[in-house]
């Protein structure tokens, strides 16, 4: 998950090839960020507030929670925690991929 | 040993622990002082962020608010947790990569503008002082309620403790102390919740208990869900049903705006953002955001359960009871004025939403002497069957003091559940931990804003490390004193302007930081104009509503005006619109700024923070 001895020297961002890699990394980053923010809005603002009155017509199966109430006071918070977890796992993997791409690029340059 | 004895023991032990930690983690560099040397492990940083975030209000008042508001209480639960998703996805990793010390630092450097930095400094200081005054007061209130000392003495004790560990250890001392404070406060919150959950539903997990069935011996019938029963009782007494959405002033627009403003405001609060500067890597910054919300959610998922349990329990144990049947907790909290009973002459308690309600609370500004005279008048009114004296119920109803004080929900829960004295004492230590941890985090933001952003970056750019550390310590000391004075002489508006802190953060920092990271095109002029427009609108609306009795409005778009707590949502939109609208007409940032944005986005190559003296841009 996290690198214990991070490189203090970053890659040279003026280099075209490095920039290309950063742009690709950034696009994947934006995609996952927007996707997770969409889920965030659906869970918190949508189910917890905008549709809460309609959802309250149902009961969370096996419990006494009306569904809209459950989203507002329990469900949305659980989903928020899971969203950040998903982000950490995905992004840290993306970072590792980006790291090895940069290493490869560095090796190619040296050859 | 009684409750008081246990409380002295726990409070003494926990304070000793905080001071010991402070001594062990004392620092001698500005890096250690402001960002704990950036060596805090992600999980510890998560706990510290949790303690920093959960204030006296979260610990003592939030469950009570939810209890009184029912469904609409969810705005606080969702608002104060949902912001962490924004923080984790949009701010934390990038600000850590940026690697300086404060929020104004990022805004000042990214927009390459002293004006932007100063606007950010003023916002950071204002937001933090509004908040910290409430914390100091919270310390005093806990002392006075549990230890029977004067509120002001309590504030002074709190000041001394915070002063010692904040000046000694800076961010490092504060962080490790907060880790300890997290455990104190979460234990104190969970034990009573679990106990009352077992008592009412037989299930030790409060979140399951809340959705579960009441024990037959409690409900008097088999298989009835707690929430159904609570809804029915509320309806019988004339209140709105507990789980019903959008009742009274809380229509959909207001619930939405307040929740959204709290979310965005949370993501923009400087004392939370600064926590992500204290870890070693970008990856660790992401993990600390996860751990932070995980640890926070333990309290936030339990609070709604405590709220509903206590609500049910309180109504059931008071409603229709004669004086001699009232539970012991009633008389002990009756003495503090958090709950008062004015009978209508039938000798039985009636708690309802209507004019026949007999349960009230004392306003902090009503003195004991005034209360005694009101009670005397009421007795005369009863004795003379209304010919003479004054009906205290009418007096209190007209003052808007119907129903018990919301703080009683958390403070009296252990007694309602008939728990041992030491658990009641633990709640006192927990409340103090919550108030002190938040106060210290805020004081550090004030100190770094003044000593680092203003003194060092604007006034004296050649100040030595030693001198800057001395100024940092001096400012934190001064800020403790100011916060303490605000706690002892609370300006009447403190509780009302906490909404301001969130609104201001939402309308100023959040858009400026997000656009600074996600756009390379936005320059200084649009960003500063956006911040000023956002703050100006938000401030004008809140000040108008709170101080000049302006009616909330929405240009007539919605049926009800927007609650001042929710106006930050609109302020934020205005900030975004102004900034993005002006951007095409203004100069794009220089090549060096664009490179800086690239380096903030690039996860590789993170080191210890830039050595300020050697940093290229100075």
XYZ file of C-alpha atoms in Angstrom, chain A residues 43-56 66-74 76, chain B residues 65-79 227 230-231 234 240-248 250-256 259 304 307-308 311:
64
model
C -26.252 7.764 -1.765
C -26.098 10.904 0.363
C -27.968 13.622 -1.484
C -30.193 11.276 -3.508
C -31.318 8.371 -1.313
C -30.750 10.259 1.957
C -32.608 13.436 0.951
C -34.128 13.871 -2.513
C -35.843 10.468 -2.718
C -36.080 9.885 1.035
C -39.825 10.532 1.217
C -40.506 7.954 -1.520
C -38.036 5.447 -0.105
C -39.732 5.710 3.289
C -38.036 2.911 6.889
C -35.616 2.982 3.945
C -35.290 6.772 3.509
C -34.703 7.222 7.239
C -32.130 4.413 7.181
C -30.228 6.051 4.327
C -30.208 9.399 6.104
C -29.004 8.088 9.470
C -27.066 4.892 8.720
C -25.209 6.903 3.600
C -30.354 17.259 18.163
C -31.133 14.065 16.262
C -33.378 12.971 19.111
C -35.427 16.155 18.875
C -35.397 16.366 15.062
C -35.936 12.732 14.053
C -35.300 12.196 10.330
C -34.072 15.760 9.782
C -31.265 15.142 12.296
C -29.705 13.253 9.405
C -28.475 16.583 7.975
C -25.811 16.661 10.691
C -25.002 12.970 10.401
C -24.667 13.075 6.615
C -23.224 16.581 6.443
C -39.104 2.816 15.555
C -41.568 5.554 18.876
C -43.536 6.897 15.894
C -44.734 10.732 19.174
C -44.498 14.570 14.229
C -43.602 10.935 13.624
C -39.917 10.247 14.321
C -39.007 8.746 10.947
C -41.164 11.032 8.791
C -39.316 13.142 6.247
C -39.623 16.872 5.587
C -41.770 18.062 8.465
C -42.155 21.618 9.753
C -37.258 21.187 7.406
C -38.599 20.933 3.865
C -36.636 19.189 1.125
C -34.848 22.324 -0.057
C -33.608 23.175 3.424
C -32.534 19.642 4.313
C -30.641 19.508 1.024
C -26.566 18.941 4.448
C -28.772 8.100 15.953
C -30.902 9.489 20.107
C -33.876 7.220 19.476
C -36.098 9.636 23.246
